[in-house]
Short mmCIF file of C-alpha atoms in Angstrom, two decimals:
data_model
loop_
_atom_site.label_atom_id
_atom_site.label_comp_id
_atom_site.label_asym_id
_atom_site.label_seq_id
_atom_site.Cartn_x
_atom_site.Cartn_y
_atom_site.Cartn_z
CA UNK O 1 0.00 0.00 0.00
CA UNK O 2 1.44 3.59 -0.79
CA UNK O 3 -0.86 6.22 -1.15
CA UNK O 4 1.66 9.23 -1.69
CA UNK O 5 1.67 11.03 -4.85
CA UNK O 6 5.11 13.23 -6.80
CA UNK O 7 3.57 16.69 -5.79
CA UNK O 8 0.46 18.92 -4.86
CA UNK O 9 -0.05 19.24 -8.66
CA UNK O 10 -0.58 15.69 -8.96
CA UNK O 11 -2.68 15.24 -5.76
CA UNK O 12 -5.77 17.68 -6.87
CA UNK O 13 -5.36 16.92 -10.93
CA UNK O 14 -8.39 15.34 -10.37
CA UNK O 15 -11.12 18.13 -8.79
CA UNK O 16 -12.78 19.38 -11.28
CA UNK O 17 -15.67 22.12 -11.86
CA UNK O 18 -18.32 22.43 -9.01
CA UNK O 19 -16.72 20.19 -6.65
CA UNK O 20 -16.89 20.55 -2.79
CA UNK O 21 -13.63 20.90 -0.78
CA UNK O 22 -13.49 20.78 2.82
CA UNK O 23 -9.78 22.82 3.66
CA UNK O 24 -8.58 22.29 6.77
CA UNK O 25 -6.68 24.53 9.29
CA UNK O 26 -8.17 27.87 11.73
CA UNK O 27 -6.67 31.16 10.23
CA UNK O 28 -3.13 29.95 9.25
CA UNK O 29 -2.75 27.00 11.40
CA UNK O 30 -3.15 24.14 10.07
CA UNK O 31 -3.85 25.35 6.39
CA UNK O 32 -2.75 23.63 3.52
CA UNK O 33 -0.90 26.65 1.41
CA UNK O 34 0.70 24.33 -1.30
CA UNK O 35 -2.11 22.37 -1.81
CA UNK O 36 -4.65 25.55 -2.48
CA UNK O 37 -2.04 27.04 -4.56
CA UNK O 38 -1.75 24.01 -6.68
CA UNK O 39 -5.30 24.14 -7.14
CA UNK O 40 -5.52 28.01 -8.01
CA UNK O 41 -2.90 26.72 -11.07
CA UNK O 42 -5.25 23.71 -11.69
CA UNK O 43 -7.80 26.56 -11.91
CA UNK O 44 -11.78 24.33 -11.13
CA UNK O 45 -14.38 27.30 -11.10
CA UNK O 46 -17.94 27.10 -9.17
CA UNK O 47 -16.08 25.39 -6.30
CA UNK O 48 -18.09 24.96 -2.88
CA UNK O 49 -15.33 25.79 -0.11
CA UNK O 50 -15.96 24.84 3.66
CA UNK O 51 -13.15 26.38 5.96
CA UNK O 52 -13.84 27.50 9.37
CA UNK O 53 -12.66 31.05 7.98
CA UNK O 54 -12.65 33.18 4.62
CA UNK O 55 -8.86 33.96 4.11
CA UNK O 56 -6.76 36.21 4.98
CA UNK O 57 -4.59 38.92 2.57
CA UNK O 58 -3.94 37.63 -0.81
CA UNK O 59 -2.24 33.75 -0.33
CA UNK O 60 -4.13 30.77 0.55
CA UNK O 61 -7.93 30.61 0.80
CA UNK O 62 -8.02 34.60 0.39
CA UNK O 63 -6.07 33.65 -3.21
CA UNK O 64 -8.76 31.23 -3.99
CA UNK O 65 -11.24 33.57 -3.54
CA UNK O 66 -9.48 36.40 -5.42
CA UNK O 67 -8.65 33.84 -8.28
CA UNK O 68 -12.82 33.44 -9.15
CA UNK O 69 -13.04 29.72 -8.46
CA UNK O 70 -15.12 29.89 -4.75
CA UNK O 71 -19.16 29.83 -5.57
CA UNK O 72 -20.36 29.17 -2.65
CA UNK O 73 -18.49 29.16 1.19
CA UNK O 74 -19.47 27.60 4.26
CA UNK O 75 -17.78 28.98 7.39
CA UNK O 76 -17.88 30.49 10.73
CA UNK O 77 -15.83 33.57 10.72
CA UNK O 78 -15.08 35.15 7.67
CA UNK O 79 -12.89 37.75 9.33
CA UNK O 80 -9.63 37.88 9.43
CA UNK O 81 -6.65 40.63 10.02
CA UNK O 82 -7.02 41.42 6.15
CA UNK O 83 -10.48 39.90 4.99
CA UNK O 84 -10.73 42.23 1.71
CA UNK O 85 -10.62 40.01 -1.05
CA UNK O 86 -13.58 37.72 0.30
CA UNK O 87 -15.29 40.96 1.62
CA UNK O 88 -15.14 42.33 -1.99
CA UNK O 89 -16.13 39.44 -3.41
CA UNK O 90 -19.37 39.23 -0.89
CA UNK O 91 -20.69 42.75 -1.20
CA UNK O 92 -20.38 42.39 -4.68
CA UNK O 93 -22.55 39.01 -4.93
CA UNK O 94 -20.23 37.09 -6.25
CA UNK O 95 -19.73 34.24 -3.99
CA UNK O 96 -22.47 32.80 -1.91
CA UNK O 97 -21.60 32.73 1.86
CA UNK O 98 -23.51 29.68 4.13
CA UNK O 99 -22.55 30.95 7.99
CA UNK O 100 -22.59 28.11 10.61
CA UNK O 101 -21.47 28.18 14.02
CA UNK O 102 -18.05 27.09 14.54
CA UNK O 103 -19.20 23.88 16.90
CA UNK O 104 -22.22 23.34 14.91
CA UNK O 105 -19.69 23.59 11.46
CA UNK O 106 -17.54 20.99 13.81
CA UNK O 107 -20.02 19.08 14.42
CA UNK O 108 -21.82 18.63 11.18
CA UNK O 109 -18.02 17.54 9.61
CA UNK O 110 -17.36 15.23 12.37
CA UNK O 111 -21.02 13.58 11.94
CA UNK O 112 -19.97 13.35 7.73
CA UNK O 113 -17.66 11.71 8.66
CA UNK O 114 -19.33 9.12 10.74
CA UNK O 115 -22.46 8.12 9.07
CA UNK O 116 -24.93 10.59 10.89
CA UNK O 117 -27.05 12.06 8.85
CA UNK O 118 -28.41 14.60 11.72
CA UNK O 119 -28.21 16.00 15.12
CA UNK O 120 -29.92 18.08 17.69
CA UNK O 121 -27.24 20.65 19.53
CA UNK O 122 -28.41 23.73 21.67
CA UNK O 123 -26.25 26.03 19.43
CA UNK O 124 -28.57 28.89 17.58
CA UNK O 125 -31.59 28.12 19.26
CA UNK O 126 -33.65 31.49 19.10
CA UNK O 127 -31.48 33.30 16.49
CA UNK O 128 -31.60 33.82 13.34
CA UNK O 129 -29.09 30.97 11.92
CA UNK O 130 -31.75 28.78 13.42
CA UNK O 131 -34.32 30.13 10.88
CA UNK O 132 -36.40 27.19 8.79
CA UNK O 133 -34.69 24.48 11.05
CA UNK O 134 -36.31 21.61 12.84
CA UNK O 135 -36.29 22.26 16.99
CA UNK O 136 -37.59 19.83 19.25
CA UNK O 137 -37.15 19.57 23.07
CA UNK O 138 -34.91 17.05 25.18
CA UNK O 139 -35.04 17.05 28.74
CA UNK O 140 -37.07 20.19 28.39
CA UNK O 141 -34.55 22.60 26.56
CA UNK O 142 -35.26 23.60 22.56
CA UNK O 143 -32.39 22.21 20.37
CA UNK O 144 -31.88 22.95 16.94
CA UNK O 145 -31.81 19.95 13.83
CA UNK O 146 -28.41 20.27 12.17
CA UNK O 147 -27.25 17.94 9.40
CA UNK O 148 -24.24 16.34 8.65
CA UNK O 149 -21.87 18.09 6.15
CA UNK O 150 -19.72 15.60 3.56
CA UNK O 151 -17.39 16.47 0.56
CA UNK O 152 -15.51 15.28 -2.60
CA UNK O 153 -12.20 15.94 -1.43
CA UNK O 154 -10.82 17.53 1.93
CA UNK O 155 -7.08 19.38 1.39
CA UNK O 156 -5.29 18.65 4.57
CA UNK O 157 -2.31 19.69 6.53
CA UNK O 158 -0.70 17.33 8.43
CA UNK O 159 2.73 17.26 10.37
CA UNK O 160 3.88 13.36 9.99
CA UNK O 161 2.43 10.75 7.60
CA UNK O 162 3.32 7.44 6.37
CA UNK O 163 2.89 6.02 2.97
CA UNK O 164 -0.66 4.38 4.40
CA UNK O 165 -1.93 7.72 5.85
CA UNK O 166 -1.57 7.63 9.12
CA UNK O 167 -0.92 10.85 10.37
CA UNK O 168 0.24 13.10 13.10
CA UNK O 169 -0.21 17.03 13.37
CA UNK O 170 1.40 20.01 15.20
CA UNK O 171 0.10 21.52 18.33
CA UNK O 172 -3.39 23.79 17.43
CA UNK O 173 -2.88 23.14 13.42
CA UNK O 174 -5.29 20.20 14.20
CA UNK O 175 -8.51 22.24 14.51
CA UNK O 176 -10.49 21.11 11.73
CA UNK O 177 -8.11 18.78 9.79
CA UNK O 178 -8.26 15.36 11.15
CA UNK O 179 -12.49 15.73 10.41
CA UNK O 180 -11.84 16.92 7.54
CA UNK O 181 -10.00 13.59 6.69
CA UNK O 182 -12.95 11.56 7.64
CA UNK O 183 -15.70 13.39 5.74
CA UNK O 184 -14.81 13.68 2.31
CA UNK O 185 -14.82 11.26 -0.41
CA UNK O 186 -11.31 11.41 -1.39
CA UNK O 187 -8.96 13.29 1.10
CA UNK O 188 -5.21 14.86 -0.07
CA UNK O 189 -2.81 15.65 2.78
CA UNK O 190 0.17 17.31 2.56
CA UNK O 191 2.75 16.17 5.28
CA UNK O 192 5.51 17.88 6.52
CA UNK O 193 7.33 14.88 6.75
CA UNK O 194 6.63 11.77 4.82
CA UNK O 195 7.98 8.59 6.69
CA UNK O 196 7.61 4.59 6.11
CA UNK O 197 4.87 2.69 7.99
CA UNK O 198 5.97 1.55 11.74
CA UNK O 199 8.09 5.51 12.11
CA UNK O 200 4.94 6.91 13.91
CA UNK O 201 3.98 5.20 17.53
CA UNK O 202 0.70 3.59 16.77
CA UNK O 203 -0.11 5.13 19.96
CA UNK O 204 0.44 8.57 18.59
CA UNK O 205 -1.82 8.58 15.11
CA UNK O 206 -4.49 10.87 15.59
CA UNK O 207 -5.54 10.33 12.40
CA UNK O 208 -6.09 6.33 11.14
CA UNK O 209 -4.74 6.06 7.48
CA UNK O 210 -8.34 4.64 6.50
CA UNK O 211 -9.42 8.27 6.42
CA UNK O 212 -6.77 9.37 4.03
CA UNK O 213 -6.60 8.43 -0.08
CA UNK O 214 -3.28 10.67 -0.98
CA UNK O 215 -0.05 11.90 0.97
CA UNK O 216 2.25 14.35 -0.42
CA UNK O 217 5.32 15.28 1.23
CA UNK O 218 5.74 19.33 1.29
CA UNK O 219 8.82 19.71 3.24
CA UNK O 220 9.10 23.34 5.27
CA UNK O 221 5.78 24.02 4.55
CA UNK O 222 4.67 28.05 3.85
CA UNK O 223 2.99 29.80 6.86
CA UNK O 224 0.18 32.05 5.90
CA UNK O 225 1.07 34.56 8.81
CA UNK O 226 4.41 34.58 7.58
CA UNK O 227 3.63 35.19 4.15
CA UNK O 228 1.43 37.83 4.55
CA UNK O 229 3.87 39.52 6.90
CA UNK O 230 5.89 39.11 3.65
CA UNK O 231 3.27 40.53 1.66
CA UNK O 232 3.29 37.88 -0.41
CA UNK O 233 0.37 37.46 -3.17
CA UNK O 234 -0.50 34.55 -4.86
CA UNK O 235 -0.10 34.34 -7.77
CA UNK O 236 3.09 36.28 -7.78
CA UNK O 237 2.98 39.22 -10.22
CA UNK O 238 4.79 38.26 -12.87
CA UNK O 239 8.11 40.82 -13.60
CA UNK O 240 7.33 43.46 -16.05
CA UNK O 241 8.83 43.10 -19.72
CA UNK O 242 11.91 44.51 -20.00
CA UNK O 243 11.40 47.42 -23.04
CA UNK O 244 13.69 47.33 -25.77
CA UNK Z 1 -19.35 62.73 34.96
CA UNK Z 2 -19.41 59.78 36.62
CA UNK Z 3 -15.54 58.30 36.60
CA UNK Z 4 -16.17 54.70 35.61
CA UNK Z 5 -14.20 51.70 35.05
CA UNK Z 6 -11.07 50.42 32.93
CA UNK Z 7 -11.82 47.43 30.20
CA UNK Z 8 -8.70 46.25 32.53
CA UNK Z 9 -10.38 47.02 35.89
CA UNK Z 10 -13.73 45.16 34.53
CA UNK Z 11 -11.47 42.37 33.06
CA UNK Z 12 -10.07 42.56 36.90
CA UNK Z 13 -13.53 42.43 38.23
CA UNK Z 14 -14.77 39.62 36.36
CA UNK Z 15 -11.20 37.53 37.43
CA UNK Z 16 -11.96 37.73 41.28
CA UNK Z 17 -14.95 35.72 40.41
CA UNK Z 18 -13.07 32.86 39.02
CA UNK Z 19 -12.47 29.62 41.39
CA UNK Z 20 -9.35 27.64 41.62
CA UNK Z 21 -9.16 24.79 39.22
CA UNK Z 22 -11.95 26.32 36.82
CA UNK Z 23 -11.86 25.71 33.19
CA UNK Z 24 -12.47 28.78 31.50
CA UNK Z 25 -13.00 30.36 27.79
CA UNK Z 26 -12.47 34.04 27.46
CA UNK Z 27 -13.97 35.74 23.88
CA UNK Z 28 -11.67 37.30 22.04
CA UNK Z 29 -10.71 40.81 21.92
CA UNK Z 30 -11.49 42.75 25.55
CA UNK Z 31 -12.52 39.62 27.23
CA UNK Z 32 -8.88 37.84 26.86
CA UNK Z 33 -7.74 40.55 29.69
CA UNK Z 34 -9.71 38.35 32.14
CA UNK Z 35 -6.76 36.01 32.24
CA UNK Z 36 -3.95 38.51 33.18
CA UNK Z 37 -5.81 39.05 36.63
CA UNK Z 38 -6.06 35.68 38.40
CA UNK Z 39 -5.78 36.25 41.70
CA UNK Z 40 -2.80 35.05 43.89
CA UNK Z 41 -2.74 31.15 44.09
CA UNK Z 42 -5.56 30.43 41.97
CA UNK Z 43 -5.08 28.52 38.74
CA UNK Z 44 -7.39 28.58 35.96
CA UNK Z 45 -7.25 26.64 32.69
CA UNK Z 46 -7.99 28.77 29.78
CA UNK Z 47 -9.67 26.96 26.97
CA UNK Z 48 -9.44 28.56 23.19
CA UNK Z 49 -11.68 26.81 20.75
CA UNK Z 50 -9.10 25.68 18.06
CA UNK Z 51 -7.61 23.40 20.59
CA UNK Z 52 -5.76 24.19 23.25
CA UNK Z 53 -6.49 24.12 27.77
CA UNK Z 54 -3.71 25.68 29.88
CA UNK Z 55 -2.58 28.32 26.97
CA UNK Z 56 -0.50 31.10 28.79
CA UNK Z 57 0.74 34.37 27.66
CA UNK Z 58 1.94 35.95 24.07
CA UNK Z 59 5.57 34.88 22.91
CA UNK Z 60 8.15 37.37 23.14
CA UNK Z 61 7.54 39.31 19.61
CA UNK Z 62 9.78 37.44 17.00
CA UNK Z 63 9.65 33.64 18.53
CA UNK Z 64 6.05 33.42 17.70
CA UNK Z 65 4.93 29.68 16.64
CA UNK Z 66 1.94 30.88 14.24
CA UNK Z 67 0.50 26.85 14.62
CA UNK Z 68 0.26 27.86 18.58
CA UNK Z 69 -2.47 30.64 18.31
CA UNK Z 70 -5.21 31.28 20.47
CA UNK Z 71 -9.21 31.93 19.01
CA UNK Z 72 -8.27 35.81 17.89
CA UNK Z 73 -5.41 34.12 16.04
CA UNK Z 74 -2.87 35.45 18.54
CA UNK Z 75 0.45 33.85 19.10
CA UNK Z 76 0.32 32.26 22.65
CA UNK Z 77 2.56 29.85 24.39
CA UNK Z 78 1.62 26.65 26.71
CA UNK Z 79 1.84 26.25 30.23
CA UNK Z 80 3.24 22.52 31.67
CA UNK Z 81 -0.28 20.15 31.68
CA UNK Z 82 -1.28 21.74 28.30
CA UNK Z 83 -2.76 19.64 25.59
CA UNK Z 84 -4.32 19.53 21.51
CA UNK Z 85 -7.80 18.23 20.76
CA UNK Z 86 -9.46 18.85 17.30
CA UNK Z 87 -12.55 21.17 16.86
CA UNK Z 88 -14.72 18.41 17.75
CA UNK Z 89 -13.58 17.70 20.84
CA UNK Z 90 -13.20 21.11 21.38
CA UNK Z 91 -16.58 21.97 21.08
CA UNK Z 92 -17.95 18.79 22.66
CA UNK Z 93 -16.07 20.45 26.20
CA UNK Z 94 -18.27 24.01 25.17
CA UNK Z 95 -21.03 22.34 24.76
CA UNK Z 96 -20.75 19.44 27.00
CA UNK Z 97 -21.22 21.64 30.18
CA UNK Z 98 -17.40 20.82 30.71
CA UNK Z 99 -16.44 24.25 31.20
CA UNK Z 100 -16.96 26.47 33.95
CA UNK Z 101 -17.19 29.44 33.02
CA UNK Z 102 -16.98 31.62 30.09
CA UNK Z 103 -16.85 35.79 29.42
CA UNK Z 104 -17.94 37.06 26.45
CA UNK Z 105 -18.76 40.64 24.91
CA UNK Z 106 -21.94 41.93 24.36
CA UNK Z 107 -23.60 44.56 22.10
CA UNK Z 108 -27.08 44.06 24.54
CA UNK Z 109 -28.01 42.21 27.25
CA UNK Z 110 -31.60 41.84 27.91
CA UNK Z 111 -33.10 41.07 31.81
CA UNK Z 112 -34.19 37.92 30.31
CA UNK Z 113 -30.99 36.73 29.91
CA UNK Z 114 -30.54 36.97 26.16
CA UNK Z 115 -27.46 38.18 24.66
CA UNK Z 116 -27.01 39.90 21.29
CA UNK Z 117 -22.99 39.63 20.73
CA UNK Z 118 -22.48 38.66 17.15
CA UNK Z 119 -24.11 41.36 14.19
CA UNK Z 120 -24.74 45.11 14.68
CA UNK Z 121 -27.64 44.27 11.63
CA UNK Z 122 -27.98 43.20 8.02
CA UNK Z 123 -25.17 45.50 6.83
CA UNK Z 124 -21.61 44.22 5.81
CA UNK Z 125 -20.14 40.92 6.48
CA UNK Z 126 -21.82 38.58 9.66
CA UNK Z 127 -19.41 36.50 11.29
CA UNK Z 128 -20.42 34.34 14.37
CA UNK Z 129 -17.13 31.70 15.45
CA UNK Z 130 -17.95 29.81 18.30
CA UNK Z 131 -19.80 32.58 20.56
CA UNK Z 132 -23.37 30.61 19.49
CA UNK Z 133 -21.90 27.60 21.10
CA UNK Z 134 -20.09 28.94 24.14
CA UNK Z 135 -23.56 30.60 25.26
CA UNK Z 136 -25.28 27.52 25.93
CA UNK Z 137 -22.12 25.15 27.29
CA UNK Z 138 -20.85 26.76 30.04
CA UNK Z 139 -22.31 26.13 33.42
CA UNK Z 140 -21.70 30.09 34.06
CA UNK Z 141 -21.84 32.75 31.26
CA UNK Z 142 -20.79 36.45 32.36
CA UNK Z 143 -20.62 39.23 29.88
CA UNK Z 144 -18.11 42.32 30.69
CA UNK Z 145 -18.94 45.45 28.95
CA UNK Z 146 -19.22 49.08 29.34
CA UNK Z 147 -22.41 49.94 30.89
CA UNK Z 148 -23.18 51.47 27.53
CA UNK Z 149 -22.66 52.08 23.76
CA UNK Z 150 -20.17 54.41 22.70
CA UNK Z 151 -23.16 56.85 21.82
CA UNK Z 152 -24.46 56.98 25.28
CA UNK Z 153 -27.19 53.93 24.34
CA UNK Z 154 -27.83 51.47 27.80
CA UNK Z 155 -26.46 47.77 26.71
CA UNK Z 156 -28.34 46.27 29.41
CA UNK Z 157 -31.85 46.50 28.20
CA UNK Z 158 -35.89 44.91 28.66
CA UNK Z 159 -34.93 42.85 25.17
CA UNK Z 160 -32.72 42.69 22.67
CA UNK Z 161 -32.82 44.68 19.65
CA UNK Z 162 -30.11 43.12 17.64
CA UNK Z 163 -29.54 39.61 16.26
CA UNK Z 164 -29.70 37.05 19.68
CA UNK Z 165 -26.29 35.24 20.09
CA UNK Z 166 -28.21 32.76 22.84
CA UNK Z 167 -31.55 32.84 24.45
CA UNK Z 168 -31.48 33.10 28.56
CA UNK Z 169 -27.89 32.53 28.64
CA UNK Z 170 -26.32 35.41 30.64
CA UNK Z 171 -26.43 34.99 34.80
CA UNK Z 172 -24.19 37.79 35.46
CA UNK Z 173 -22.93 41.36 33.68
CA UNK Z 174 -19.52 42.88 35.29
CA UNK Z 175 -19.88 46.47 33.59
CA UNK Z 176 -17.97 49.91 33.59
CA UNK Z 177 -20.10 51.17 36.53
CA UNK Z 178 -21.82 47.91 38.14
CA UNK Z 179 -21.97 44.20 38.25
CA UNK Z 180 -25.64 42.93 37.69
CA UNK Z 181 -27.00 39.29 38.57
CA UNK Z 182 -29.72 37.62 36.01
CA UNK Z 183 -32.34 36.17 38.18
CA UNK Z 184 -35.64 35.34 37.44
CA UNK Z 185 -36.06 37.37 34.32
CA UNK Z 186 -34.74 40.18 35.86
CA UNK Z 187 -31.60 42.90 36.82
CA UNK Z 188 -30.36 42.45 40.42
CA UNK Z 189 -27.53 44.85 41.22
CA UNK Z 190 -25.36 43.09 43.46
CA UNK Z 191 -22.22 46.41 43.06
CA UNK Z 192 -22.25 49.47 41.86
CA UNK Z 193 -19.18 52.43 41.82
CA UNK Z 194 -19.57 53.88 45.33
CA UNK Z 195 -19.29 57.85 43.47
CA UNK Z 196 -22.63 56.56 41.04
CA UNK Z 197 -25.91 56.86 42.47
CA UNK Z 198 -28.70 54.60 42.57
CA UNK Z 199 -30.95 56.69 40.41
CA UNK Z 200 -28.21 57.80 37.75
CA UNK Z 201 -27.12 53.61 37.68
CA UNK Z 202 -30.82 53.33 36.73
CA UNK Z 203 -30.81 56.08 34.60
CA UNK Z 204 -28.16 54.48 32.29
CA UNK Z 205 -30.04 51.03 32.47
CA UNK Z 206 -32.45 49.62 29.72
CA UNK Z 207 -34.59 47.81 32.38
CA UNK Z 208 -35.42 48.10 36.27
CA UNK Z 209 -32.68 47.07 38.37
CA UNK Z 210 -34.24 45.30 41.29
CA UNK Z 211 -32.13 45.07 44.57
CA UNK Z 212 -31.93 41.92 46.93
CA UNK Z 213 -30.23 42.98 49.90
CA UNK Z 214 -27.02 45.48 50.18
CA UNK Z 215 -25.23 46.93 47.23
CA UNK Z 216 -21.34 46.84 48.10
CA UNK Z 217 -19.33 48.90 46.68
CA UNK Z 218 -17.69 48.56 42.88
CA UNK Z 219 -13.94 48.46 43.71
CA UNK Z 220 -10.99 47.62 41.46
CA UNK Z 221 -7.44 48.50 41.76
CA UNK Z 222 -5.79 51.04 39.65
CA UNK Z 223 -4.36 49.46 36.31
#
């Protein structure tokens, strides 16, 4: 068994137009830089995103956003220190913005992931995110219907991996990634460090390789604070044409 | 003009109220203060929803580790007994009733107990995070605020104008010039500022405060 593919390239050649992508990571923890950049250069338009945020200056999630391909977006917070591109993009209905509490968005991943198609949680009772959903008392308090949330491929940042999946991450750059994993149809992680099976202590995988279909080893991975400290933009302008 | 209050001194406030051994979320922004002012030997364990308890302070500017960031996305470092969960899990201690307590911001806080926190209205961007699902895990849910709007406006009101965060979620309001109980549907001041009257306090309130018993005195060190 070896599930790791030559490059981020190679690992989402196959997502095409209109497909759903659950992207892992909180802000820039956990967020998989190289593998939304190689999908800005693969270039699939009408593309549902689910992140728990909305991208932040002009790398990552914020690129994907500024490149055209995000439809529709289903997140918690889309804030961030520089939120303009998806801001722009909002205001000017262009994309198409589902808002979920962050638990409830947790929640509704993790249950993907395990076969439930539904679930009653306090969250939103009374408000308006509750609007046009099914509430029905337990123990006498109102809870709120939520249903599960699944996808066609989940992009995933991961610390350690082996050639069957399993996988470790690093400190908060969990979050959302290791549900991620479990609720889409075909899941791509990009590992910091790709190692044969039997290098990671059974005892440490948080992540069971059974939730994982390709591993790609991006070594020194970008940080999206980092880069947008940098000012980095993705793409990078190209240089100007030398006149003759 | 009544002198009122620090954020820091209400931060201060609302820390005094915070038991040994607690498990607590702050909200971002204002309410992360809260965890500067534990009291002398008392240990709380902050919680931060992308998956961290017993978070500590900021780095020293330039060693920040930006995959060890708190809910604002704020560089933070651990304290020993830390540990990572997923969002999940995260939210299954929120929700769970596993935490104590947790402080949030408000825009309004109605006597009923509801809390608007989360959209000033239709306009712009809404963004909720996990303030939804903090308002109905905790076992205690305080709100620290200034006693009102930066246009003069009370927060603490009969009901909610804005978009509801949580419905008869708040049991206690630390503010710029009081702190006020939830009980029964309605205000109980429990302390104001000692240089604030009773009737200007009430004047600067949306709803009746009702009194049970002595008012002490508001105090909070200088900051």
């Amino acid at each position: 068994m070896d599930k790791t593919v030559a490059s981020p390239a190679e690992a989402v050649a196959r997502i095409g137009d209109g497909a759903s992508v659950m992207i892992g990571g909180f802000g820039g923890s956990g967020a998989p830089i190289e593998l939304i950049h190689a999908l800005i250069d693969k270039g699939p338009r009408n593309l549902t995103v689910i992140n728990n945020n909305a991208g932040n200056g002009h790398v990552g999630l914020a690129a994907l956003i500024e490149a055209g391909l995000v439809g529709k977006l289903i997140c918690s917070f889309p804030r961030s220190a520089d939120p303009r591109v998806f801001t722009e993009a909002y205001l000017a209905g262009e994309i198409e913005l589902e808002l979920v509490p962050q638990g409830t968005l947790a929640e509704r991943i993790r249950a993907g992931g395990a076969g439930i198609p539904a679930f009653y949680t306090p969250t939103s009772y009374g408000t308006d995110l509750a609007k046009g959903k099914k509430v029905e008392e337990f123990d006498g308090r109102p809870h709120v219907q939520e249903r599960w949330l699944k996808a066609d491929f989940a992009l995933v940042k991961a610390h350690r991996g082996d050639t069957h999946g399993n996988l470790t991450y690093r400190m908060a750059a969990r979050n959302f990634n290791p549900l991620m994993c479990m609720a889409a149809a075909h899941t791509i992680v990009q590992v910091s460090e790709l190692v044969q099976p039997g290098a990671i202590d059974p005892e440490a995988v948080v992540t069971p390789g059974i939730f994982v279909q390709s591993v790609v080893e991006v070594a020194n991975p970008a940080q999206e604070e980092v880069l947008n400290r940098a000012g980095a933009v993705y793409p990078p302008a190209r240089p100007q044409e030398v006149q003759a | 003009m009544t002198r009122k209050l620090s954020n820091a001194q209400i931060a201060w406030r609302a820390a005094q109220d915070i038991a040994d051994g607690a498990y607590v979320n702050l909200g971002i922004g204002f309410p992360e203060m809260v965890a500067k002012f534990q009291p002398e030997g008392r240990e709380a364990i902050f919680h931060t929803e992308n998956g961290i308890l017993n978070f500590g302070e900021a780095p020293e500017p330039g060693t920040e580790d930006w995959d060890l960031i708190n809910a604002g996305k704020k560089a933070v470092t651990l304290k020993p007994g830390a540990a990572f969960f997923h969002h999940a899990d995260s939210f299954a201690m929120v929700r769970g009733g596993h935490l104590d307590v947790a402080i949030l911001g408000a825009y309004q806080v109605a006597e009923n107990g509801d809390l608007a926190n989360w959209s000033t209205g239709p306009k712009g961007v809404p963004a909720v995070g996990g303030a939804m699902d903090l308002v109905h895990g905790a076992k205690r849910v305080a709100v620290i605020t200034d006693h009102v709007t930066k246009d003069g406006k009370p927060k603490l009101v009969q009901r909610c104008t804005l978009p509801l965060t949580g419905v008869g979620c708040v049991t206690r309001v630390y503010t710029s010039l009081a702190v006020v109980d939830i009980e029964g549907g309605r205000f109980v001041l429990r302390e104001k500022l000692a240089t604030i009257s009773l009737d200007d306090l009430q004047a600067v309130t949306g709803a009746r405060l009702h009194l049970d018993g002595a008012v002490a005195d508001l105090i909070a060190p200088e900051l």
